PDB file of C-alpha atoms in Angstrom:
ATOM      1  CA  MET A   1     -15.561  11.094 -13.021  1.00 50.00           C
ATOM      2  CA  THR A   2     -18.585  12.799 -11.475  1.00 61.00           C
ATOM      3  CA  GLU A   3     -18.651  10.362  -8.544  1.00 81.00           C
ATOM      4  CA  PHE A   4     -16.352  11.301  -5.663  1.00 94.00           C
ATOM      5  CA  LYS A   5     -15.360  14.569  -7.332  1.00 95.00           C
ATOM      6  CA  GLN A   6     -14.502  16.188  -3.996  1.00 97.00           C
ATOM      7  CA  THR A   7     -11.886  14.366  -1.935  1.00 98.00           C
ATOM      8  CA  ALA A   8      -9.955  14.970   1.254  1.00 98.00           C
ATOM      9  CA  VAL A   9      -6.594  13.738   2.489  1.00 98.00           C
ATOM     10  CA  LEU A  10      -5.987  13.769   6.243  1.00 98.00           C
ATOM     11  CA  GLY A  11      -2.350  13.405   7.190  1.00 97.00           C
ATOM     12  CA  ALA A  12       0.047  14.489   4.470  1.00 96.00           C
ATOM     13  CA  GLY A  13       3.300  12.695   5.089  1.00 95.00           C
ATOM     14  CA  VAL A  14       4.760  10.560   2.310  1.00 94.00           C
ATOM     15  CA  ILE A  15       1.602   8.431   2.014  1.00 96.00           C
ATOM     16  CA  GLY A  16      -0.805  11.353   2.145  1.00 98.00           C
ATOM     17  CA  ALA A  17       1.199  13.437  -0.317  1.00 97.00           C
ATOM     18  CA  SER A  18       1.292  10.502  -2.722  1.00 97.00           C
ATOM     19  CA  TRP A  19      -2.484  10.039  -2.469  1.00 98.00           C
ATOM     20  CA  THR A  20      -2.904  13.773  -3.086  1.00 98.00           C
ATOM     21  CA  ALA A  21      -0.893  13.557  -6.306  1.00 98.00           C
ATOM     22  CA  LEU A  22      -2.947  10.602  -7.541  1.00 97.00           C
ATOM     23  CA  PHE A  23      -6.312  12.162  -6.691  1.00 98.00           C
ATOM     24  CA  LEU A  24      -5.331  15.426  -8.395  1.00 98.00           C
ATOM     25  CA  ALA A  25      -4.123  13.565 -11.483  1.00 97.00           C
ATOM     26  CA  SER A  26      -7.505  11.851 -11.772  1.00 96.00           C
ATOM     27  CA  GLY A  27      -9.218  15.235 -12.132  1.00 96.00           C
ATOM     28  CA  ARG A  28     -10.500  15.535  -8.579  1.00 96.00           C
ATOM     29  CA  ASP A  29     -10.367  18.376  -6.093  1.00 97.00           C
ATOM     30  CA  VAL A  30      -8.379  17.624  -2.937  1.00 98.00           C
ATOM     31  CA  ALA A  31      -8.625  19.269   0.474  1.00 98.00           C
ATOM     32  CA  VAL A  32      -5.567  18.490   2.598  1.00 98.00           C
ATOM     33  CA  TYR A  33      -5.111  18.690   6.333  1.00 98.00           C
ATOM     34  CA  ASP A  34      -1.903  18.091   8.268  1.00 97.00           C
ATOM     35  CA  ASN A  35      -0.667  19.852  11.393  1.00 95.00           C
ATOM     36  CA  SER A  36       2.836  20.349   9.995  1.00 95.00           C
ATOM     37  CA  PRO A  37       3.664  24.053   9.467  1.00 95.00           C
ATOM     38  CA  THR A  38       5.378  23.178   6.174  1.00 97.00           C
ATOM     39  CA  VAL A  39       2.610  20.955   4.801  1.00 97.00           C
ATOM     40  CA  GLU A  40       1.739  23.134   1.804  1.00 97.00           C
ATOM     41  CA  LYS A  41       5.289  23.348   0.486  1.00 97.00           C
ATOM     42  CA  THR A  42       5.991  19.689   1.204  1.00 97.00           C
ATOM     43  CA  VAL A  43       2.882  18.453  -0.575  1.00 98.00           C
ATOM     44  CA  ARG A  44       3.182  20.795  -3.556  1.00 97.00           C
ATOM     45  CA  ASP A  45       6.821  19.770  -4.038  1.00 96.00           C
ATOM     46  CA  TYR A  46       5.908  16.083  -3.813  1.00 96.00           C
ATOM     47  CA  VAL A  47       3.075  16.455  -6.339  1.00 97.00           C
ATOM     48  CA  ALA A  48       5.364  18.321  -8.747  1.00 96.00           C
ATOM     49  CA  ARG A  49       7.962  15.523  -8.537  1.00 94.00           C
ATOM     50  CA  ALA A  50       5.348  12.798  -8.982  1.00 95.00           C
ATOM     51  CA  TRP A  51       3.505  14.464 -11.881  1.00 96.00           C
ATOM     52  CA  PRO A  52       5.836  13.403 -14.736  1.00 94.00           C
ATOM     53  CA  THR A  53       5.615   9.791 -13.559  1.00 93.00           C
ATOM     54  CA  LEU A  54       1.829  10.004 -13.385  1.00 95.00           C
ATOM     55  CA  GLU A  55       1.780  11.439 -16.905  1.00 94.00           C
ATOM     56  CA  GLY A  56       4.019   8.657 -18.148  1.00 92.00           C
ATOM     57  CA  LEU A  57       1.680   6.057 -16.661  1.00 91.00           C
ATOM     58  CA  GLY A  58      -1.362   7.660 -18.285  1.00 91.00           C
ATOM     59  CA  LEU A  59      -2.884   8.534 -14.909  1.00 94.00           C
ATOM     60  CA  VAL A  60      -3.245  12.285 -15.515  1.00 95.00           C
ATOM     61  CA  LYS A  61      -6.815  12.434 -16.763  1.00 90.00           C
ATOM     62  CA  GLY A  62      -7.868  16.061 -16.875  1.00 86.00           C
ATOM     63  CA  GLY A  63      -6.175  16.717 -13.583  1.00 88.00           C
ATOM     64  CA  SER A  64      -4.372  19.807 -12.377  1.00 94.00           C
ATOM     65  CA  GLN A  65      -1.793  20.339  -9.657  1.00 96.00           C
ATOM     66  CA  ASP A  66      -3.626  23.537  -8.692  1.00 95.00           C
ATOM     67  CA  ARG A  67      -6.854  21.874  -7.550  1.00 97.00           C
ATOM     68  CA  VAL A  68      -5.587  21.363  -4.018  1.00 98.00           C
ATOM     69  CA  ARG A  69      -6.363  23.479  -0.986  1.00 97.00           C
ATOM     70  CA  PHE A  70      -4.902  23.328   2.501  1.00 98.00           C
ATOM     71  CA  CYS A  71      -7.175  23.475   5.521  1.00 98.00           C
ATOM     72  CA  LYS A  72      -6.642  24.576   9.094  1.00 97.00           C
ATOM     73  CA  SER A  73      -8.545  21.649  10.574  1.00 97.00           C
ATOM     74  CA  ALA A  74      -9.539  18.129   9.660  1.00 98.00           C
ATOM     75  CA  ALA A  75     -13.201  19.039  10.095  1.00 98.00           C
ATOM     76  CA  GLU A  76     -12.840  21.804   7.522  1.00 98.00           C
ATOM     77  CA  ALA A  77     -11.097  19.479   5.079  1.00 98.00           C
ATOM     78  CA  VAL A  78     -13.869  16.867   5.071  1.00 98.00           C
ATOM     79  CA  GLU A  79     -16.736  19.305   4.544  1.00 97.00           C
ATOM     80  CA  GLY A  80     -18.276  18.472   1.179  1.00 96.00           C
ATOM     81  CA  ALA A  81     -15.844  15.613   0.523  1.00 97.00           C
ATOM     82  CA  ALA A  82     -17.327  12.460  -0.987  1.00 97.00           C
ATOM     83  CA  PHE A  83     -14.204  10.377  -0.317  1.00 98.00           C
ATOM     84  CA  VAL A  84     -11.735  10.868   2.539  1.00 98.00           C
ATOM     85  CA  GLN A  85      -8.361   9.112   2.762  1.00 98.00           C
ATOM     86  CA  GLU A  86      -6.986   9.124   6.304  1.00 98.00           C
ATOM     87  CA  ASN A  87      -3.232   8.715   6.835  1.00 97.00           C
ATOM     88  CA  VAL A  88      -2.463  10.045  10.317  1.00 97.00           C
ATOM     89  CA  PRO A  89       0.136   8.263  12.512  1.00 95.00           C
ATOM     90  CA  GLU A  90      -0.690   4.705  13.553  1.00 95.00           C
ATOM     91  CA  ARG A  91      -1.421   5.409  17.182  1.00 96.00           C
ATOM     92  CA  ILE A  92      -4.948   4.442  18.102  1.00 97.00           C
ATOM     93  CA  GLU A  93      -5.520   7.499  20.302  1.00 97.00           C
ATOM     94  CA  ILE A  94      -4.549   9.833  17.444  1.00 97.00           C
ATOM     95  CA  LYS A  95      -6.879   8.102  15.024  1.00 98.00           C
ATOM     96  CA  HIS A  96      -9.779   8.050  17.476  1.00 98.00           C
ATOM     97  CA  ALA A  97      -9.340  11.757  18.208  1.00 98.00           C
ATOM     98  CA  LEU A  98      -9.385  12.518  14.473  1.00 98.00           C
ATOM     99  CA  TYR A  99     -12.537  10.469  13.901  1.00 98.00           C
ATOM    100  CA  ARG A 100     -14.310  12.239  16.753  1.00 98.00           C
ATOM    101  CA  GLU A 101     -13.321  15.581  15.227  1.00 97.00           C
ATOM    102  CA  ILE A 102     -14.548  14.885  11.699  1.00 98.00           C
ATOM    103  CA  GLU A 103     -17.640  12.715  12.216  1.00 98.00           C
ATOM    104  CA  ALA A 104     -20.121  15.573  12.597  1.00 97.00           C
ATOM    105  CA  SER A 105     -18.721  17.376   9.527  1.00 97.00           C
ATOM    106  CA  LEU A 106     -18.999  14.449   7.127  1.00 97.00           C
ATOM    107  CA  GLY A 107     -21.685  14.234   4.485  1.00 95.00           C
ATOM    108  CA  ALA A 108     -24.220  11.435   4.905  1.00 94.00           C
ATOM    109  CA  ASP A 109     -22.852   9.535   1.892  1.00 95.00           C
ATOM    110  CA  ALA A 110     -19.147  10.240   2.391  1.00 97.00           C
ATOM    111  CA  VAL A 111     -16.775   7.275   2.490  1.00 98.00           C
ATOM    112  CA  VAL A 112     -13.779   7.406   4.849  1.00 98.00           C
ATOM    113  CA  ALA A 113     -10.899   4.997   4.196  1.00 98.00           C
ATOM    114  CA  THR A 114      -7.862   4.519   6.397  1.00 98.00           C
ATOM    115  CA  SER A 115      -4.392   3.739   5.079  1.00 97.00           C
ATOM    116  CA  ALA A 116      -3.529   1.925   8.324  1.00 96.00           C
ATOM    117  CA  SER A 117      -1.245  -1.089   7.980  1.00 94.00           C
ATOM    118  CA  GLY A 118      -0.717  -2.117  11.594  1.00 89.00           C
ATOM    119  CA  LEU A 119      -4.045  -1.395  13.287  1.00 94.00           C
ATOM    120  CA  THR A 120      -7.182  -3.460  12.801  1.00 95.00           C
ATOM    121  CA  LEU A 121     -10.465  -2.145  11.446  1.00 96.00           C
ATOM    122  CA  SER A 122     -12.427  -3.181  14.532  1.00 96.00           C
ATOM    123  CA  GLU A 123     -10.185  -1.297  16.952  1.00 96.00           C
ATOM    124  CA  MET A 124     -10.265   1.826  14.758  1.00 97.00           C
ATOM    125  CA  GLN A 125     -14.073   1.629  14.538  1.00 98.00           C
ATOM    126  CA  GLU A 126     -14.230   2.276  18.284  1.00 97.00           C
ATOM    127  CA  GLY A 127     -13.409   5.927  17.559  1.00 97.00           C
ATOM    128  CA  TRP A 128     -16.738   6.393  15.734  1.00 98.00           C
ATOM    129  CA  LYS A 129     -20.271   6.792  16.998  1.00 97.00           C
ATOM    130  CA  GLU A 130     -21.482   5.333  13.700  1.00 97.00           C
ATOM    131  CA  PRO A 131     -18.676   3.529  11.812  1.00 97.00           C
ATOM    132  CA  GLY A 132     -20.825   2.441   8.883  1.00 97.00           C
ATOM    133  CA  ARG A 133     -19.073   4.666   6.307  1.00 97.00           C
ATOM    134  CA  PHE A 134     -15.548   3.778   7.475  1.00 98.00           C
ATOM    135  CA  VAL A 135     -13.421   1.127   5.740  1.00 98.00           C
ATOM    136  CA  LEU A 136      -9.859  -0.059   5.436  1.00 98.00           C
ATOM    137  CA  GLY A 137      -8.189   1.249   2.271  1.00 98.00           C
ATOM    138  CA  HIS A 138      -4.563   0.181   2.760  1.00 97.00           C
ATOM    139  CA  PRO A 139      -2.145   1.077  -0.061  1.00 97.00           C
ATOM    140  CA  PHE A 140       1.389   0.024  -0.839  1.00 93.00           C
ATOM    141  CA  ASN A 141       3.967   2.822  -0.745  1.00 90.00           C
ATOM    142  CA  PRO A 142       4.039   5.013  -2.773  1.00 92.00           C
ATOM    143  CA  PRO A 143       0.286   4.929  -3.521  1.00 95.00           C
ATOM    144  CA  HIS A 144       0.553   6.962  -6.732  1.00 95.00           C
ATOM    145  CA  LEU A 145       2.905   4.339  -8.160  1.00 94.00           C
ATOM    146  CA  ILE A 146       2.002   0.917  -6.681  1.00 94.00           C
ATOM    147  CA  PRO A 147      -1.513  -0.130  -7.778  1.00 94.00           C
ATOM    148  CA  LEU A 148      -2.565  -2.293  -4.832  1.00 97.00           C
ATOM    149  CA  VAL A 149      -5.207  -1.241  -2.292  1.00 98.00           C
ATOM    150  CA  GLU A 150      -6.483  -3.701   0.322  1.00 98.00           C
ATOM    151  CA  ILE A 151     -10.121  -3.000   1.211  1.00 98.00           C
ATOM    152  CA  MET A 152     -12.010  -4.333   4.200  1.00 97.00           C
ATOM    153  CA  GLY A 153     -15.379  -3.831   5.810  1.00 97.00           C
ATOM    154  CA  ASN A 154     -17.142  -5.936   8.449  1.00 97.00           C
ATOM    155  CA  GLU A 155     -20.529  -6.420  10.071  1.00 97.00           C
ATOM    156  CA  ARG A 156     -20.499  -2.795  11.274  1.00 97.00           C
ATOM    157  CA  THR A 157     -19.894  -1.433   7.753  1.00 98.00           C
ATOM    158  CA  ALA A 158     -22.970  -0.107   5.959  1.00 97.00           C
ATOM    159  CA  GLU A 159     -24.250  -1.889   2.882  1.00 97.00           C
ATOM    160  CA  GLY A 160     -22.596  -0.749  -0.341  1.00 97.00           C
ATOM    161  CA  VAL A 161     -19.709   1.139   1.262  1.00 97.00           C
ATOM    162  CA  VAL A 162     -17.022  -1.411   0.393  1.00 98.00           C
ATOM    163  CA  GLU A 163     -18.319  -1.467  -3.181  1.00 97.00           C
ATOM    164  CA  ALA A 164     -18.252   2.336  -3.305  1.00 97.00           C
ATOM    165  CA  ALA A 165     -14.621   2.328  -2.153  1.00 98.00           C
ATOM    166  CA  GLU A 166     -13.789  -0.216  -4.858  1.00 97.00           C
ATOM    167  CA  ARG A 167     -15.376   2.030  -7.495  1.00 97.00           C
ATOM    168  CA  PHE A 168     -13.442   5.045  -6.298  1.00 97.00           C
ATOM    169  CA  TYR A 169     -10.075   3.315  -6.211  1.00 97.00           C
ATOM    170  CA  GLY A 170     -10.723   1.749  -9.622  1.00 95.00           C
ATOM    171  CA  ALA A 171     -11.516   5.187 -11.019  1.00 95.00           C
ATOM    172  CA  VAL A 172      -8.126   6.554  -9.903  1.00 96.00           C
ATOM    173  CA  GLY A 173      -6.231   3.603 -11.377  1.00 93.00           C
ATOM    174  CA  LYS A 174      -5.871   1.250  -8.414  1.00 95.00           C
ATOM    175  CA  VAL A 175      -6.082  -2.552  -8.246  1.00 95.00           C
ATOM    176  CA  THR A 176      -8.134  -3.671  -5.240  1.00 97.00           C
ATOM    177  CA  ILE A 177      -8.462  -6.836  -3.213  1.00 97.00           C
ATOM    178  CA  ARG A 178     -10.876  -7.612  -0.397  1.00 97.00           C
ATOM    179  CA  VAL A 179      -9.657  -8.675   3.022  1.00 97.00           C
ATOM    180  CA  ASN A 180     -12.343 -11.077   4.239  1.00 96.00           C
ATOM    181  CA  ARG A 181     -11.076 -11.708   7.759  1.00 95.00           C
ATOM    182  CA  GLU A 182      -9.237  -9.443  10.163  1.00 95.00           C
ATOM    183  CA  VAL A 183      -5.585 -10.383  10.679  1.00 94.00           C
ATOM    184  CA  PRO A 184      -2.600  -8.213  11.693  1.00 91.00           C
ATOM    185  CA  GLY A 185      -0.895  -6.802   8.592  1.00 92.00           C
ATOM    186  CA  HIS A 186      -3.778  -7.652   6.211  1.00 94.00           C
ATOM    187  CA  VAL A 187      -2.568  -9.646   3.145  1.00 96.00           C
ATOM    188  CA  ALA A 188       0.354  -8.127   1.248  1.00 95.00           C
ATOM    189  CA  ASN A 189       2.364  -7.089   4.295  1.00 95.00           C
ATOM    190  CA  ARG A 190       2.136 -10.639   5.651  1.00 95.00           C
ATOM    191  CA  LEU A 191       3.437 -12.016   2.364  1.00 96.00           C
ATOM    192  CA  GLN A 192       6.223  -9.445   2.447  1.00 95.00           C
ATOM    193  CA  ALA A 193       7.047 -10.259   6.071  1.00 95.00           C
ATOM    194  CA  ALA A 194       7.248 -13.988   5.348  1.00 96.00           C
ATOM    195  CA  VAL A 195       9.699 -13.477   2.489  1.00 97.00           C
ATOM    196  CA  TRP A 196      11.832 -11.030   4.493  1.00 96.00           C
ATOM    197  CA  ARG A 197      11.990 -13.393   7.460  1.00 96.00           C
ATOM    198  CA  GLU A 198      13.525 -16.083   5.271  1.00 97.00           C
ATOM    199  CA  ALA A 199      15.813 -13.518   3.598  1.00 97.00           C
ATOM    200  CA  ILE A 200      17.139 -12.591   7.046  1.00 97.00           C
ATOM    201  CA  HIS A 201      17.498 -16.240   7.997  1.00 97.00           C
ATOM    202  CA  LEU A 202      19.603 -16.902   4.888  1.00 97.00           C
ATOM    203  CA  VAL A 203      21.909 -14.010   5.804  1.00 96.00           C
ATOM    204  CA  LYS A 204      22.094 -14.899   9.511  1.00 96.00           C
ATOM    205  CA  SER A 205      22.899 -18.547   8.802  1.00 96.00           C
ATOM    206  CA  GLY A 206      25.642 -17.634   6.326  1.00 96.00           C
ATOM    207  CA  VAL A 207      23.949 -18.938   3.172  1.00 97.00           C
ATOM    208  CA  ALA A 208      24.333 -15.660   1.248  1.00 97.00           C
ATOM    209  CA  SER A 209      25.074 -11.945   1.727  1.00 97.00           C
ATOM    210  CA  VAL A 210      22.419  -9.240   2.043  1.00 97.00           C
ATOM    211  CA  GLU A 211      23.211  -8.064  -1.482  1.00 97.00           C
ATOM    212  CA  ASP A 212      23.026 -11.539  -2.995  1.00 97.00           C
ATOM    213  CA  VAL A 213      19.738 -12.360  -1.265  1.00 97.00           C
ATOM    214  CA  ASP A 214      18.296  -9.098  -2.631  1.00 97.00           C
ATOM    215  CA  LYS A 215      19.704  -9.937  -6.051  1.00 97.00           C
ATOM    216  CA  ALA A 216      18.193 -13.417  -5.922  1.00 97.00           C
ATOM    217  CA  MET A 217      14.799 -11.787  -5.435  1.00 96.00           C
ATOM    218  CA  TRP A 218      14.823  -9.029  -8.075  1.00 95.00           C
ATOM    219  CA  ALA A 219      16.594 -11.135 -10.706  1.00 95.00           C
ATOM    220  CA  GLY A 220      14.551 -14.259  -9.971  1.00 96.00           C
ATOM    221  CA  PRO A 221      11.065 -14.749  -8.529  1.00 95.00           C
ATOM    222  CA  GLY A 222      10.442 -11.010  -8.203  1.00 94.00           C
ATOM    223  CA  LEU A 223      10.284 -10.718 -11.974  1.00 92.00           C
ATOM    224  CA  ARG A 224       7.749 -13.517 -12.233  1.00 93.00           C
ATOM    225  CA  TRP A 225       5.676 -12.209  -9.316  1.00 93.00           C
ATOM    226  CA  ALA A 226       5.341  -8.859 -11.065  1.00 91.00           C
ATOM    227  CA  ALA A 227       3.475 -10.721 -13.792  1.00 90.00           C
ATOM    228  CA  MET A 228       1.388 -13.207 -11.805  1.00 92.00           C
ATOM    229  CA  GLY A 229       0.964 -14.484  -8.261  1.00 94.00           C
ATOM    230  CA  PRO A 230       2.812 -17.550  -6.946  1.00 94.00           C
ATOM    231  CA  THR A 231      -0.080 -20.001  -7.128  1.00 95.00           C
ATOM    232  CA  MET A 232      -0.896 -19.175 -10.736  1.00 94.00           C
ATOM    233  CA  LEU A 233       2.782 -19.358 -11.664  1.00 94.00           C
ATOM    234  CA  PHE A 234       3.079 -22.824 -10.141  1.00 94.00           C
ATOM    235  CA  HIS A 235      -0.093 -23.798 -12.013  1.00 95.00           C
ATOM    236  CA  LEU A 236       1.749 -22.882 -15.207  1.00 93.00           C
ATOM    237  CA  GLY A 237       4.978 -24.545 -14.072  1.00 87.00           C
ATOM    238  CA  ALA A 238       3.781 -28.098 -14.579  1.00 85.00           C
ATOM    239  CA  GLY A 239       2.565 -27.742 -18.147  1.00 85.00           C
ATOM    240  CA  GLU A 240      -0.726 -29.357 -19.105  1.00 87.00           C
ATOM    241  CA  GLY A 241      -1.141 -31.006 -15.710  1.00 90.00           C
ATOM    242  CA  GLY A 242      -1.491 -27.640 -14.014  1.00 95.00           C
ATOM    243  CA  LEU A 243      -1.392 -27.121 -10.277  1.00 95.00           C
ATOM    244  CA  ALA A 244      -2.551 -30.652  -9.487  1.00 95.00           C
ATOM    245  CA  ALA A 245       0.451 -32.120 -11.289  1.00 94.00           C
ATOM    246  CA  PHE A 246       2.765 -29.509  -9.720  1.00 94.00           C
ATOM    247  CA  CYS A 247       1.628 -30.426  -6.208  1.00 94.00           C
ATOM    248  CA  GLU A 248       2.009 -34.123  -6.907  1.00 93.00           C
ATOM    249  CA  ARG A 249       5.496 -33.601  -8.319  1.00 93.00           C
ATOM    250  CA  TYR A 250       6.882 -31.176  -5.739  1.00 94.00           C
ATOM    251  CA  THR A 251       5.085 -31.977  -2.488  1.00 96.00           C
ATOM    252  CA  ASP A 252       8.125 -33.631  -0.901  1.00 96.00           C
ATOM    253  CA  SER A 253      10.448 -30.829  -2.004  1.00 96.00           C
ATOM    254  CA  PHE A 254       8.248 -28.040  -0.658  1.00 95.00           C
ATOM    255  CA  ASN A 255       7.621 -29.816   2.629  1.00 96.00           C
ATOM    256  CA  ARG A 256      11.371 -30.260   3.058  1.00 96.00           C
ATOM    257  CA  TRP A 257      11.996 -26.572   2.307  1.00 96.00           C
ATOM    258  CA  TRP A 258       9.209 -25.418   4.633  1.00 95.00           C
ATOM    259  CA  ASP A 259      10.538 -27.598   7.436  1.00 95.00           C
ATOM    260  CA  ASP A 260      13.932 -25.922   7.029  1.00 95.00           C
ATOM    261  CA  LEU A 261      12.714 -22.297   6.935  1.00 94.00           C
ATOM    262  CA  GLY A 262      14.055 -20.064   9.673  1.00 94.00           C
ATOM    263  CA  VAL A 263      12.031 -18.972  12.693  1.00 92.00           C
ATOM    264  CA  LEU A 264      13.452 -15.774  14.136  1.00 92.00           C
ATOM    265  CA  HIS A 265      12.674 -12.335  15.517  1.00 93.00           C
ATOM    266  CA  LEU A 266      14.308  -9.091  14.501  1.00 93.00           C
ATOM    267  CA  ASP A 267      16.722  -7.960  17.204  1.00 94.00           C
ATOM    268  CA  PRO A 268      19.555  -5.392  17.470  1.00 96.00           C
ATOM    269  CA  ALA A 269      22.241  -7.877  16.405  1.00 95.00           C
ATOM    270  CA  ILE A 270      20.336  -8.946  13.296  1.00 94.00           C
ATOM    271  CA  ALA A 271      19.498  -5.338  12.508  1.00 96.00           C
ATOM    272  CA  GLU A 272      23.198  -4.411  12.725  1.00 96.00           C
ATOM    273  CA  THR A 273      24.080  -7.183  10.272  1.00 95.00           C
ATOM    274  CA  LEU A 274      21.380  -6.068   7.841  1.00 94.00           C
ATOM    275  CA  VAL A 275      22.367  -2.400   8.049  1.00 95.00           C
ATOM    276  CA  ALA A 276      25.996  -3.251   7.311  1.00 96.00           C
ATOM    277  CA  GLY A 277      24.937  -5.403   4.378  1.00 96.00           C
ATOM    278  CA  VAL A 278      22.575  -2.870   2.831  1.00 95.00           C
ATOM    279  CA  THR A 279      25.174  -0.104   3.287  1.00 95.00           C
ATOM    280  CA  GLU A 280      27.615  -2.182   1.288  1.00 95.00           C
ATOM    281  CA  GLU A 281      24.930  -2.906  -1.301  1.00 96.00           C
ATOM    282  CA  ALA A 282      24.078   0.801  -1.650  1.00 95.00           C
ATOM    283  CA  ASN A 283      27.727   1.501  -2.492  1.00 94.00           C
ATOM    284  CA  GLY A 284      27.578   5.196  -1.661  1.00 95.00           C
ATOM    285  CA  GLN A 285      24.180   5.933  -3.193  1.00 95.00           C
ATOM    286  CA  THR A 286      21.931   8.034  -0.955  1.00 95.00           C
ATOM    287  CA  PRO A 287      18.389   6.969  -0.023  1.00 92.00           C
ATOM    288  CA  ALA A 288      17.112   9.731  -2.318  1.00 90.00           C
ATOM    289  CA  ASP A 289      19.181   8.358  -5.210  1.00 92.00           C
ATOM    290  CA  LEU A 290      17.963   4.833  -4.574  1.00 93.00           C
ATOM    291  CA  SER A 291      14.331   5.940  -4.188  1.00 89.00           C
ATOM    292  CA  ALA A 292      14.458   7.761  -7.513  1.00 89.00           C
ATOM    293  CA  ARG A 293      15.930   4.671  -9.150  1.00 92.00           C
ATOM    294  CA  ARG A 294      13.296   2.456  -7.543  1.00 91.00           C
ATOM    295  CA  ASP A 295      10.453   4.695  -8.713  1.00 88.00           C
ATOM    296  CA  ALA A 296      11.834   4.892 -12.252  1.00 90.00           C
ATOM    297  CA  LEU A 297      12.136   1.100 -12.437  1.00 92.00           C
ATOM    298  CA  ILE A 298       8.629   0.540 -11.077  1.00 91.00           C
ATOM    299  CA  ALA A 299       7.164   3.139 -13.440  1.00 90.00           C
ATOM    300  CA  SER A 300       8.902   1.499 -16.406  1.00 91.00           C
ATOM    301  CA  ILE A 301       7.557  -1.910 -15.420  1.00 89.00           C
ATOM    302  CA  GLN A 302       4.060  -0.518 -14.933  1.00 88.00           C
ATOM    303  CA  LYS A 303       4.125   1.266 -18.274  1.00 87.00           C
ATOM    304  CA  ALA A 304       5.352  -1.826 -20.110  1.00 88.00           C
ATOM    305  CA  MET A 305       2.732  -4.036 -18.480  1.00 85.00           C
ATOM    306  CA  ALA A 306      -0.261  -1.697 -18.905  1.00 81.00           C
ATOM    307  CA  PRO A 307      -1.246  -2.819 -22.458  1.00 79.00           C
ATOM    308  CA  LEU A 308      -1.001  -6.481 -21.422  1.00 78.00           C
ATOM    309  CA  ARG A 309      -3.066  -5.940 -18.261  1.00 74.00           C
ATOM    310  CA  ALA A 310      -5.764  -4.265 -20.346  1.00 70.00           C
ATOM    311  CA  ASN A 311      -6.304  -7.420 -22.450  1.00 62.00           C
TER     312      ASN A 311
END
């Protein structure tokens, strides 16, 4: 708890507000900067809504919603911060301008992590004179609820910084993976994109409706994937023979399926089809209603799984 006691959040949209809630819950002080004139109300309201969920997940560990302060500049926010989570819009010129503003105000041992999903670490490093304390720390939305953080450093990252980021995220309840090679979208977003591409292909080619493809996921493999990853699940799927037996048994089937997967790009016509399908699936529920339902379901799953994950 004493390590990384002072934190900063730069950019306080949905991602930044969610990080703020999680950092506060863990007992840390949070300095927030965002250029929105309504940032204080927006963030305080978000934290208040998230707090019961954080309590239910056991993530409120001596924390207080009052240990947040709002700063007039990014440089002010990072002064004295041991860990900084950056979440400003994913435009390289905006990120570079922010890094130039804060670099001189950072402590020598401060770690700065970016939530960026679409930009690469190497291109963001160009905004720094000395990028050694800067890493990728990409969450899944909303960060206070979804455990995953993808962490990446490279040859320009100082020794021990990736490990320090892993310690910090572990201390606030996150599950981390390392990205070993730079690719667009990192790891989890690429997996997500691959599944969605085939979901769209199934709809476009008339195999199933938007609602039924979604249902096939949450009522089928999605349940298993919440427990274990696909390779481990297939290892278990062949009994005592494990993955070797599974591959021997199903090689022809998987190759046939892979050869038949759709190759497509999202375009206005496909988007129109998907929007119509998801509107029908929503059946009058607003995005706010659906988001609340999603968060409640995820929190329930997380709570149920926590004792098993601990073993």
